[in-house]
Coordinates of C-alpha atoms and ligand atoms in Angstrom, one line a residue:
M1 CA -19.8 -17.5 14.9
T2 CA -17.4 -19.4 12.7
T3 CA -14.4 -17.0 12.6
D4 CA -13.2 -13.7 14.1
V5 CA -12.6 -11.7 10.9
V6 CA -13.7 -12.5 7.2
I7 CA -11.4 -11.2 4.6
V8 CA -13.0 -11.0 1.2
G9 CA -10.4 -11.3 -1.5
G10 CA -6.8 -13.1 -1.6
G11 CA -5.0 -10.2 -3.5
P12 CA -2.1 -8.6 -1.7
N13 CA -4.1 -6.5 0.8
G14 CA -6.3 -9.1 2.0
L15 CA -3.5 -11.6 2.5
L16 CA -1.4 -9.0 4.3
L17 CA -4.5 -8.3 6.3
A18 CA -4.8 -12.1 7.3
C19 CA -1.1 -12.0 8.5
E20 CA -1.5 -8.8 10.7
L21 CA -4.8 -10.4 12.4
A22 CA -2.9 -13.9 12.8
L23 CA -0.1 -12.1 14.4
A24 CA -2.3 -10.6 17.0
G25 CA -3.9 -14.0 17.8
V26 CA -7.1 -13.2 15.8
R27 CA -8.9 -16.1 13.8
A28 CA -9.0 -15.0 9.9
A29 CA -10.6 -16.4 7.0
V30 CA -9.8 -15.3 3.6
L31 CA -12.1 -15.8 0.7
E32 CA -10.7 -15.7 -2.8
R33 CA -13.0 -16.4 -5.7
L34 CA -10.3 -17.5 -8.1
P35 CA -9.5 -21.3 -7.4
E36 CA -5.7 -20.4 -8.6
R37 CA -3.7 -17.2 -8.6
A38 CA -4.4 -15.1 -11.8
T39 CA -1.6 -14.9 -14.1
A40 CA -2.1 -11.6 -15.8
P41 CA 0.8 -9.0 -14.6
K42 CA -0.3 -6.5 -12.4
A43 CA 2.2 -4.4 -10.1
N44 CA 5.9 -4.6 -10.9
G45 CA 6.8 -3.5 -7.3
L46 CA 6.4 -1.3 -4.3
V47 CA 7.2 2.3 -4.1
G48 CA 7.3 4.4 -0.9
Q49 CA 7.1 4.1 2.9
V50 CA 5.4 0.4 2.3
V51 CA 8.9 -0.9 1.6
Q52 CA 10.1 0.2 5.1
A53 CA 6.7 -0.6 6.7
L54 CA 7.3 -4.5 5.4
D55 CA 10.7 -4.5 7.0
Y56 CA 9.0 -3.4 10.2
R57 CA 7.1 -7.0 9.7
G58 CA 10.2 -9.0 8.5
L59 CA 8.7 -9.2 5.1
Y60 CA 10.9 -6.8 3.2
Q61 CA 13.7 -9.7 3.8
R62 CA 11.2 -12.4 2.3
F63 CA 10.3 -9.7 -0.8
S64 CA 13.8 -8.7 -1.6
G65 CA 16.0 -11.6 -0.5
S66 CA 18.1 -8.9 1.0
S67 CA 19.3 -9.4 4.7
G68 CA 19.6 -5.8 5.6
P69 CA 17.2 -2.9 5.9
P70 CA 15.9 -1.2 2.5
V71 CA 17.9 1.9 1.4
P72 CA 16.3 4.9 -0.5
V73 CA 16.6 5.1 -4.3
P74 CA 18.6 7.6 -5.7
G75 CA 16.4 8.9 -8.4
F76 CA 12.6 8.6 -9.3
Q77 CA 10.2 10.3 -11.8
F78 CA 7.1 12.6 -10.9
G79 CA 4.8 12.8 -14.2
A80 CA 8.0 11.5 -16.4
L81 CA 10.1 14.5 -14.8
P82 CA 13.1 13.1 -13.4
L83 CA 13.9 13.4 -9.7
D84 CA 17.5 13.4 -8.6
L85 CA 17.4 12.2 -5.3
S86 CA 20.9 11.1 -4.8
A87 CA 21.8 14.5 -2.6
L88 CA 18.5 14.8 -1.1
D89 CA 18.8 15.1 2.7
G90 CA 16.5 13.0 4.3
N91 CA 15.2 10.8 1.2
A92 CA 12.3 8.7 2.1
L93 CA 11.6 7.2 -1.2
Y94 CA 12.1 3.3 -1.3
A95 CA 11.2 1.0 -4.0
L96 CA 11.4 -2.6 -4.4
P97 CA 10.9 -4.5 -7.6
I98 CA 8.8 -7.6 -7.3
P99 CA 5.9 -9.1 -9.4
Q100 CA 2.8 -8.8 -7.6
R101 CA 2.1 -12.7 -8.4
R102 CA 5.4 -13.3 -6.4
M103 CA 4.5 -10.8 -3.7
E104 CA 0.9 -12.9 -3.3
E105 CA 2.6 -16.1 -3.0
L106 CA 4.9 -14.8 -0.2
L107 CA 2.2 -13.2 1.6
E108 CA 0.0 -16.4 1.2
E109 CA 2.8 -18.5 2.4
R110 CA 3.4 -16.3 5.5
A111 CA -0.5 -16.0 6.3
R112 CA -0.8 -19.9 6.4
E113 CA 2.5 -20.4 8.6
L114 CA 0.8 -17.9 10.8
G115 CA -2.4 -19.9 10.7
A116 CA -4.7 -18.0 8.7
Q117 CA -7.3 -19.9 6.6
I118 CA -6.9 -19.3 2.9
R119 CA -10.2 -20.7 1.0
R120 CA -9.6 -20.7 -2.9
G121 CA -12.5 -20.9 -4.9
H122 CA -14.8 -19.3 -2.5
E123 CA -16.7 -16.4 -3.6
L124 CA -18.6 -13.9 -1.4
V125 CA -22.2 -13.2 -2.8
T126 CA -24.0 -11.6 0.2
V127 CA -23.5 -9.6 3.2
H128 CA -25.6 -9.2 6.0
Q129 CA -25.1 -7.7 9.2
D130 CA -26.6 -6.7 12.6
A131 CA -25.6 -5.0 15.9
G132 CA -23.3 -8.1 16.7
L133 CA -22.2 -10.0 13.8
V134 CA -21.9 -10.0 10.3
T135 CA -22.8 -13.0 7.9
A136 CA -20.9 -13.8 4.5
G137 CA -22.9 -15.8 2.2
V138 CA -20.5 -17.6 0.1
R139 CA -20.5 -19.9 -3.2
G140 CA -17.7 -22.3 -2.7
P141 CA -16.6 -25.7 -4.4
D142 CA -19.2 -27.6 -2.8
G143 CA -22.1 -25.2 -2.9
R144 CA -23.4 -22.2 -0.8
Y145 CA -22.8 -21.8 3.0
E146 CA -22.6 -19.0 5.3
L147 CA -20.0 -17.7 7.2
T148 CA -20.4 -15.7 10.6
A149 CA -17.8 -13.3 12.2
R150 CA -17.4 -10.2 14.3
F151 CA -16.2 -8.3 11.2
L152 CA -15.7 -8.6 7.5
V153 CA -13.1 -6.5 5.5
G154 CA -13.7 -5.9 1.8
A155 CA -10.4 -6.4 0.0
D156 CA -12.1 -7.6 -3.2
G157 CA -10.5 -5.0 -5.7
G158 CA -11.8 -2.1 -7.6
H159 CA -15.3 -3.7 -8.6
S160 CA -15.7 -4.6 -4.7
I161 CA -18.9 -6.5 -4.2
V162 CA -18.6 -5.8 -0.5
R163 CA -18.8 -2.1 -1.4
K164 CA -21.6 -2.1 -3.3
C165 CA -23.6 -4.5 -1.0
C166 CA -23.0 -2.0 1.9
G167 CA -24.3 0.8 -0.7
I168 CA -21.2 2.8 0.0
D169 CA -20.7 5.3 -2.9
F170 CA -17.8 5.4 -5.1
P171 CA -17.3 9.1 -6.6
G172 CA -14.8 10.3 -8.9
I173 CA -14.1 10.5 -12.7
T174 CA -13.5 7.9 -15.4
D175 CA -11.1 9.4 -18.1
R176 CA -11.9 7.9 -21.3
G177 CA -9.5 10.3 -23.3
F178 CA -6.5 7.6 -23.6
V179 CA -6.1 4.0 -24.3
S180 CA -3.3 1.9 -23.0
R181 CA -1.6 -1.2 -24.3
S182 CA 0.5 -3.7 -22.5
G183 CA 2.2 -6.8 -22.6
Q184 CA 5.3 -9.0 -22.0
V185 CA 7.6 -9.6 -25.0
T186 CA 10.8 -10.3 -26.1
I187 CA 13.0 -7.8 -27.6
H188 CA 16.0 -8.9 -29.6
P189 CA 19.2 -7.2 -30.2
P190 CA 20.4 -4.9 -31.7
V191 CA 17.3 -2.8 -30.3
A192 CA 17.8 -4.3 -27.1
I193 CA 21.1 -3.7 -25.7
P194 CA 22.4 -6.5 -24.0
G195 CA 23.4 -6.0 -20.4
T196 CA 21.9 -2.7 -19.7
G197 CA 18.2 -3.1 -20.1
E198 CA 18.2 -0.2 -22.6
L199 CA 16.8 0.1 -26.0
Q200 CA 18.2 1.9 -29.0
V201 CA 15.7 2.5 -31.3
P202 CA 16.5 3.6 -34.9
G203 CA 14.9 7.1 -35.6
A204 CA 13.6 7.6 -31.9
G205 CA 16.8 7.4 -29.7
R206 CA 17.9 5.6 -26.8
F207 CA 15.3 4.5 -24.2
R208 CA 15.8 3.3 -20.2
P209 CA 13.9 0.8 -18.2
A210 CA 11.7 2.0 -15.6
T211 CA 11.2 5.3 -17.1
F212 CA 8.4 7.1 -18.7
T213 CA 8.7 9.0 -21.9
R214 CA 6.2 11.7 -23.1
T215 CA 5.7 12.8 -26.5
E216 CA 3.2 14.5 -28.2
N217 CA 1.4 11.1 -29.2
G218 CA 1.4 9.6 -25.7
L219 CA 3.6 7.7 -23.0
F220 CA 5.9 4.9 -23.6
A221 CA 7.5 3.1 -20.6
Y222 CA 8.9 -0.5 -20.2
G223 CA 10.8 -2.7 -17.8
M224 CA 13.3 -5.8 -17.9
F225 CA 12.5 -8.6 -15.4
R226 CA 15.2 -10.8 -16.7
P227 CA 17.4 -10.7 -19.9
G228 CA 15.1 -10.8 -22.9
L229 CA 11.7 -10.5 -21.2
Y230 CA 10.3 -7.1 -21.0
R231 CA 7.0 -5.7 -20.0
V232 CA 5.9 -2.9 -22.4
A233 CA 3.5 -0.2 -21.9
V234 CA 2.3 2.4 -24.1
H235 CA -0.6 5.2 -23.6
E236 CA -2.0 7.0 -26.6
W237 CA -4.4 10.2 -26.6
V238 CA -7.8 9.1 -28.4
S239 CA -10.7 11.3 -29.2
S240 CA -13.2 8.4 -29.3
P241 CA -12.9 5.7 -26.7
L242 CA -11.6 2.2 -27.9
E243 CA -13.1 -1.4 -26.3
D244 CA -11.3 -3.2 -23.8
S245 CA -9.6 -6.3 -24.8
A246 CA -7.7 -9.1 -23.1
S247 CA -6.7 -10.7 -26.5
M248 CA -5.4 -7.9 -28.3
P249 CA -2.6 -9.0 -31.3
L250 CA 1.1 -8.6 -30.8
D251 CA 1.2 -6.1 -33.9
E252 CA -1.2 -3.5 -32.2
L253 CA 1.3 -3.1 -29.5
R254 CA 4.4 -2.8 -31.8
A255 CA 2.4 -0.3 -34.0
A256 CA 1.1 1.9 -31.1
V257 CA 4.6 2.0 -29.4
Q258 CA 5.7 3.3 -33.1
R259 CA 3.1 5.8 -33.2
V260 CA 4.3 7.0 -29.9
I261 CA 8.2 7.2 -30.0
G262 CA 8.3 7.2 -33.7
G263 CA 10.6 4.4 -34.4
D264 CA 10.0 0.6 -34.7
V265 CA 10.7 -1.6 -31.8
P266 CA 10.8 -5.4 -33.2
M267 CA 9.0 -7.6 -30.6
S268 CA 7.8 -11.2 -30.3
E269 CA 6.0 -13.4 -28.0
P270 CA 8.1 -14.8 -25.1
A271 CA 9.8 -17.7 -26.0
D272 CA 10.0 -19.1 -22.4
G273 CA 6.4 -19.8 -21.9
E274 CA 5.6 -16.7 -20.2
P275 CA 2.3 -15.4 -20.9
S276 CA 2.4 -12.5 -23.2
A277 CA -0.6 -10.9 -21.4
L278 CA -1.4 -8.5 -24.2
R279 CA -4.0 -6.0 -23.0
R280 CA -5.8 -3.1 -24.2
S281 CA -7.8 -1.1 -21.6
A282 CA -9.6 2.4 -22.4
G283 CA -9.1 5.1 -19.9
A284 CA -8.6 4.9 -16.3
N285 CA -10.7 5.7 -13.0
S286 CA -9.8 8.1 -10.1
R287 CA -12.4 7.1 -7.6
Q288 CA -12.7 6.8 -3.7
A289 CA -15.3 5.3 -1.2
E290 CA -17.0 7.9 0.3
R291 CA -16.5 6.1 3.4
Y292 CA -14.4 3.1 4.6
R293 CA -16.7 1.6 6.9
H294 CA -20.2 0.3 7.3
G295 CA -20.9 -1.0 10.9
R296 CA -18.8 -4.1 11.1
V297 CA -17.8 -3.8 7.5
F298 CA -14.5 -2.3 6.1
L299 CA -13.0 -1.6 3.1
A300 CA -9.2 -1.6 2.3
G301 CA -7.1 -1.5 -0.9
D302 CA -8.5 -0.9 -4.3
A303 CA -12.1 -1.7 -3.0
A304 CA -11.5 1.6 -1.3
H305 CA -9.5 3.7 -3.8
V306 CA -8.7 3.5 -7.5
H307 CA -6.6 6.0 -9.3
S308 CA -4.0 6.1 -12.2
G309 CA -1.0 3.9 -11.8
V310 CA 1.3 6.9 -12.6
G311 CA 4.5 6.6 -10.1
G312 CA 3.2 3.3 -8.5
P313 CA 1.6 4.2 -5.5
G314 CA -1.4 1.5 -5.5
L315 CA 0.2 -0.9 -3.0
N316 CA 2.0 1.8 -0.8
L317 CA -1.5 3.1 -0.2
G318 CA -3.2 -0.3 0.2
L319 CA -0.7 -2.2 2.2
Q320 CA -0.6 0.7 4.9
D321 CA -4.4 0.9 5.0
V322 CA -4.2 -2.8 6.0
L323 CA -1.3 -2.1 8.7
N324 CA -3.5 0.6 10.0
L325 CA -6.8 -1.3 10.0
G326 CA -5.3 -4.7 11.3
W327 CA -4.2 -3.8 14.9
K328 CA -7.3 -1.9 15.4
L329 CA -9.6 -4.7 14.2
A330 CA -7.5 -7.1 16.4
A331 CA -8.1 -4.9 19.6
A332 CA -11.8 -4.9 19.0
V333 CA -11.9 -8.9 18.8
N334 CA -9.4 -9.1 21.6
G335 CA -11.8 -6.9 23.7
W336 CA -9.6 -4.1 24.4
A337 CA -10.2 -1.3 21.8
P338 CA -11.1 1.9 23.4
P339 CA -14.2 3.8 22.2
G340 CA -13.9 5.3 18.8
L341 CA -10.6 3.3 17.9
L342 CA -12.3 1.7 14.9
G343 CA -13.6 5.1 13.7
T344 CA -9.9 6.4 13.3
Y345 CA -9.2 4.0 10.4
Q346 CA -11.4 6.2 8.3
D347 CA -10.3 9.4 9.8
E348 CA -6.7 8.5 9.3
R349 CA -6.8 6.9 6.0
H350 CA -9.4 8.6 4.0
P351 CA -7.4 11.8 3.6
V352 CA -4.3 9.9 2.5
G353 CA -6.1 8.4 -0.2
E354 CA -7.3 11.8 -1.2
R355 CA -3.5 12.9 -1.7
V356 CA -2.6 9.8 -3.6
I357 CA -5.7 10.6 -6.0
M358 CA -4.7 14.2 -6.0
H359 CA -1.0 13.7 -7.2
T360 CA -1.8 10.7 -9.5
R361 CA -4.2 13.4 -11.4
A362 CA -1.6 15.9 -11.3
Q363 CA 1.0 13.6 -12.9
T364 CA -1.6 12.8 -15.2
A365 CA -2.0 16.3 -16.2
L366 CA 1.6 16.6 -16.7
L367 CA 1.8 13.7 -18.9
S368 CA -1.1 15.2 -21.1
P369 CA 0.0 16.6 -24.7
G370 CA 0.1 20.1 -25.8
A371 CA 2.3 23.1 -26.0
N372 CA 0.8 24.4 -22.6
V373 CA 1.5 21.2 -20.8
T374 CA 5.2 21.3 -22.4
A375 CA 5.4 24.7 -20.7
L376 CA 4.3 23.5 -17.3
R377 CA 6.8 20.9 -17.5
E378 CA 9.5 23.4 -17.9
L379 CA 8.2 25.3 -15.0
F380 CA 8.1 22.2 -13.1
T381 CA 11.6 21.0 -13.9
E382 CA 12.7 24.6 -12.6
L383 CA 10.8 24.2 -9.4
L384 CA 12.1 20.8 -8.7
R385 CA 15.7 22.1 -8.7
D386 CA 14.8 23.5 -5.1
Q387 CA 15.6 20.9 -2.7
G388 CA 12.6 21.9 -0.4
T389 CA 10.1 21.4 -3.3
L390 CA 12.0 18.0 -4.3
R391 CA 11.5 17.0 -0.7
H392 CA 7.9 18.0 -0.8
I393 CA 7.2 15.9 -4.1
T394 CA 9.1 12.9 -3.0
N395 CA 7.5 12.9 0.5
L396 CA 4.1 13.0 -1.1
M397 CA 5.1 10.1 -3.5
A398 CA 6.5 8.2 -0.5
G399 CA 3.5 8.8 1.6
S400 CA 6.0 9.6 4.1
D401 CA 4.1 13.1 4.8
V402 CA 1.3 11.2 6.5
H403 CA 0.7 12.8 9.9
Y404 CA -2.1 11.4 11.9
G405 CA -2.7 14.2 14.5
T406 CA -3.0 14.0 18.0
P407 CA -6.4 13.1 19.8
T408 CA -4.9 13.5 23.4
A409 CA -5.3 17.0 25.3
G410 CA -2.4 19.6 25.4
P411 CA 0.8 20.4 23.6
A412 CA 2.2 17.3 21.7
H413 CA 5.6 16.2 20.7
A414 CA 6.8 17.0 17.0
M415 CA 6.9 13.2 16.4
T416 CA 3.2 12.4 17.6
G417 CA 1.2 10.9 14.8
Q418 CA 4.3 10.7 12.5
W419 CA 6.0 7.6 11.0
M420 CA 8.8 6.3 13.6
P421 CA 12.0 6.1 11.7
D422 CA 14.1 3.1 11.9
I423 CA 16.9 4.4 14.3
A424 CA 19.6 1.9 15.5
L425 CA 19.3 1.0 19.2
H426 CA 21.3 -0.6 21.9
T427 CA 19.4 -2.6 24.6
A428 CA 20.5 -5.1 27.3
K429 CA 20.3 -7.8 24.7
G430 CA 22.4 -6.3 22.2
S431 CA 22.1 -4.0 19.0
T432 CA 18.8 -3.8 17.3
R433 CA 16.6 -1.1 15.5
I434 CA 13.0 -0.1 15.5
A435 CA 12.1 -2.6 12.5
E436 CA 13.2 -5.5 14.5
L437 CA 11.1 -4.3 17.6
L438 CA 8.0 -4.0 15.5
R439 CA 8.1 -7.5 13.8
A440 CA 5.5 -8.9 16.3
A441 CA 3.2 -6.3 15.4
R442 CA 2.7 -5.1 19.2
P443 CA 2.7 -1.5 20.7
I444 CA 6.1 -0.8 22.1
L445 CA 7.1 1.8 24.7
L446 CA 10.7 2.8 24.1
T447 CA 12.4 4.8 26.8
L448 CA 15.7 6.3 25.6
T449 CA 17.1 8.2 28.5
G450 CA 16.4 5.9 31.5
R451 CA 13.2 7.4 32.6
T452 CA 12.0 4.6 35.0
D453 CA 8.9 6.3 35.8
L454 CA 7.6 6.1 32.2
A455 CA 8.2 2.1 32.1
E456 CA 6.3 2.0 35.5
A457 CA 3.4 4.2 34.4
A458 CA 3.1 1.8 31.5
E459 CA 3.0 -1.5 33.8
P460 CA -0.9 -1.8 33.8
W461 CA -0.7 -2.1 30.4
S462 CA 1.9 -4.7 30.2
G463 CA -0.3 -7.4 28.6
R464 CA -0.5 -5.2 25.5
V465 CA 2.2 -2.8 25.1
D466 CA 5.9 -4.0 25.3
V467 CA 8.3 -1.8 27.3
I468 CA 11.8 -1.6 26.0
T469 CA 14.6 0.3 27.2
A470 CA 17.2 1.3 25.1
T471 CA 20.0 4.0 24.2
T472 CA 20.7 5.5 20.9
A473 CA 23.4 7.8 19.7
E474 CA 21.0 10.7 19.4
P475 CA 17.7 10.3 21.1
P476 CA 14.7 11.9 19.3
A477 CA 12.7 11.7 22.4
E478 CA 13.0 10.7 26.2
A479 CA 10.4 8.1 25.2
V480 CA 8.3 7.2 22.6
L481 CA 4.9 5.2 22.3
I482 CA 4.8 3.6 18.8
R483 CA 1.6 1.7 17.3
P484 CA 2.0 -1.6 15.8
D485 CA 1.5 0.4 12.5
G486 CA 4.7 2.3 13.0
Y487 CA 3.4 5.7 13.8
V488 CA 4.0 7.4 17.2
A489 CA 1.4 7.5 19.3
W490 CA 3.1 9.9 22.0
A491 CA 6.6 11.1 22.6
A492 CA 8.0 12.8 25.4
G493 CA 10.6 15.8 24.8
T494 CA 13.9 15.6 25.7
G495 CA 13.7 19.2 27.3
T496 CA 11.6 19.5 30.5
P497 CA 10.6 16.0 31.9
A498 CA 7.4 15.0 30.5
P499 CA 5.0 14.2 33.3
A500 CA 3.9 10.3 33.2
D501 CA 0.1 11.6 33.1
G502 CA 0.6 12.4 29.4
L503 CA 1.8 8.8 28.7
R504 CA -1.2 7.2 30.7
E505 CA -3.7 9.2 28.9
A506 CA -2.0 8.3 25.6
L507 CA -2.1 4.8 26.5
Q508 CA -5.8 4.7 27.4
T509 CA -6.5 6.6 24.3
W510 CA -4.8 4.1 21.8
F511 CA -4.7 1.0 24.1
G512 CA -7.8 1.2 26.1
S513 CA -8.3 0.7 29.8
P514 CA -5.7 -0.7 31.7
A515 CA -8.1 -3.1 33.6
H516 CA -7.5 -6.5 32.2
E517 CA -11.0 -7.2 31.7
P518 CA -12.0 -7.0 27.9
S519 CA -14.2 -4.2 27.2
G520 CA -16.4 -6.0 24.9
G521 CA -15.1 -4.5 21.9
D522 CA -17.0 -2.6 19.5
R523 CA -20.8 -2.8 19.4
N524 CA -21.3 0.0 16.9
A525 CA -25.2 -1.1 15.7
V526 CA -25.9 -0.7 12.2
P527 CA -28.8 -1.6 9.7
T528 CA -28.6 -4.8 7.8
C529 CA -26.7 -4.1 4.3
Ligands
FAD601 C1 -1.3 -3.4 -15.0 C2 -1.3 -3.0 -13.5 C3 0.0 -2.4 -13.2 C4 0.4 -2.2 -11.8 N1 1.1 -1.7 -11.3 C5 1.7 -1.5 -9.9 C6 2.6 -1.1 -9.4 O1 3.7 -1.1 -10.2 N2 2.9 -0.6 -8.1 C7 1.7 -0.5 -7.3 O2 1.8 -0.3 -6.0 N3 0.4 -1.1 -7.8 C8 0.4 -1.2 -9.2 N4 -0.9 -1.6 -9.7 C9 -2.0 -1.6 -8.8 C10 -2.0 -2.9 -7.8 O3 -2.1 -3.9 -8.5 C11 -3.4 -2.9 -6.9 O4 -3.4 -1.8 -6.2 C12 -3.6 -3.9 -6.1 O5 -4.0 -5.4 -6.9 C13 -4.7 -4.0 -5.0 O6 -4.8 -5.1 -4.3 P1 -6.3 -5.5 -3.6 O7 -5.7 -6.7 -2.8 O8 -6.7 -4.3 -3.1 O9 -7.2 -6.0 -4.8 P2 -6.7 -7.0 -6.0 O10 -5.2 -7.1 -6.2 O11 -7.8 -6.8 -7.3 O12 -7.2 -8.3 -5.4 C14 -8.8 -8.6 -5.1 C15 -9.2 -10.1 -5.0 O13 -10.3 -10.1 -4.6 C16 -10.9 -11.2 -5.3 N5 -12.2 -11.3 -5.2 C17 -12.9 -10.2 -5.9 N6 -14.5 -10.3 -5.6 C18 -14.4 -11.5 -4.9 C19 -15.7 -12.1 -4.3 N7 -16.9 -11.7 -4.5 N8 -15.3 -13.0 -3.6 C20 -14.0 -13.6 -3.4 N9 -12.8 -13.1 -3.7 C21 -13.2 -11.9 -4.6 C22 -10.2 -11.2 -6.7 O14 -10.3 -12.6 -7.3 C23 -8.8 -10.6 -6.4 O15 -7.8 -11.7 -6.2 C24 -1.0 -2.3 -11.1 C25 -2.1 -2.5 -11.5 C26 -2.5 -3.0 -12.7 C27 -3.8 -3.3 -13.1

């Protein structure tokens, strides 16, 4: 065995997984086929609970440059319908603008700091596994070699070779009914209004950055990353599909914008050497791997699911797959994973992927042309005036409506299986908050009302679970057992004192036998793939 876990793909999901594994003391090698990071623009930022999740690892601060916690956004869009979140009680929608390339640089820097190996220019070509090990066949700069590990994770994007090699189906739809064109361009005054990022287009009106505009001919959206440099995207409905192109002329983008919004936006190639990244792509895929695991091989990120980018949910989904999988794989490698722990990755994350595919398809339908869709949008606009509906949609987009269920017997506290909110705490060492306690990616038993019996019950797990005694203004529970991915494994109500037996059962269920002997990890035998 040459490493513990091979990660195929050095995109954001593969790199975050390398960080998670390294935090748990697991050796990880990332294979990335590109010798240099790609320059084509991809994500413009992160939307949803993932922003808080990154704060729970201290990465929000690196990504945003801000020292404080993230704050929810006052407004967003669902299918290009405005969501006014300024007065929403419990708004869980966070957003973090950051180009994907920068995100990858920062994640790679963090992974290397933690000791992960990143092998650029190394392409996975084959995968074989038996009951105990998985072997990656790799084509590297110096020729072919094999890398053997306990587990392999395919974070190798939508065309995943890992998924194909394992024979995992990727059912869904390919919608060829529209064509998208995008590019990075300079837009000059007077159309570009200095200082605001807005565009005043003669004959078409005023447009705001980071919003979709739907017309009967298509959709128009753009963002401004720094004064003068705009990322423009335009979608048109087509009856016969066009071919993809990575070298589309600039005039084609300008003409498409004019057809969609009915006014001309004069644009030129960026003057400062930034790539124009002009691209035409036909249609979009909405697909999900039928399973996320094949024996010792797992899928994460776009390798597991692809969908329309409307609402920017891709990395909210993928990076939280990784946070779910990372600590479980580390537990298996470190020999204390309880039976079935690795299986919970599929059980918990596949339904979340299904919901993202559902809401991106629903938004795509709302963006379609036609009088019937316009009527549906009017109805949605009325429904979204109701705070309950607004909260439902916002939680769906944020991914904060995820509930992982309660595998232990008996009635469970309402927090069990839910995301742990970032509450302010006071400990003997001073003020802190949940996000700061989870930075090391270790399970935590947090006692909030001085229940020493619960702290004592967790003592046999002290090598794996940190016990923290704290107080808070309004304790949501007497004690909370928090998984490394920020979800609540167990909680004790503040009414009738919860017996310590429930806590012991939850500790055993999620963090294995308290005996300090390694269990030997996961030995799920599978055929060779
Ligand atoms: C134009 C565009 C805009 C987007 N905007 C947003 C947005 O605003 N917000 C958002 O959340 N998401 C957005 N997305 C989606 C987001 O970019 C993806 O969800 C994200 O890139 C998925 O990350 P990943 O790590 O799973 O895969 P990828 O980023 O695809 O990375 C996979 C990596 O694996 C490598 N690889 C592939 N095969 C092999 C192999 N055989 N061996 C070794 N390495 C291999 C590839 O070179 C690549 O580096 C956008 C996507 C696009 C295309």
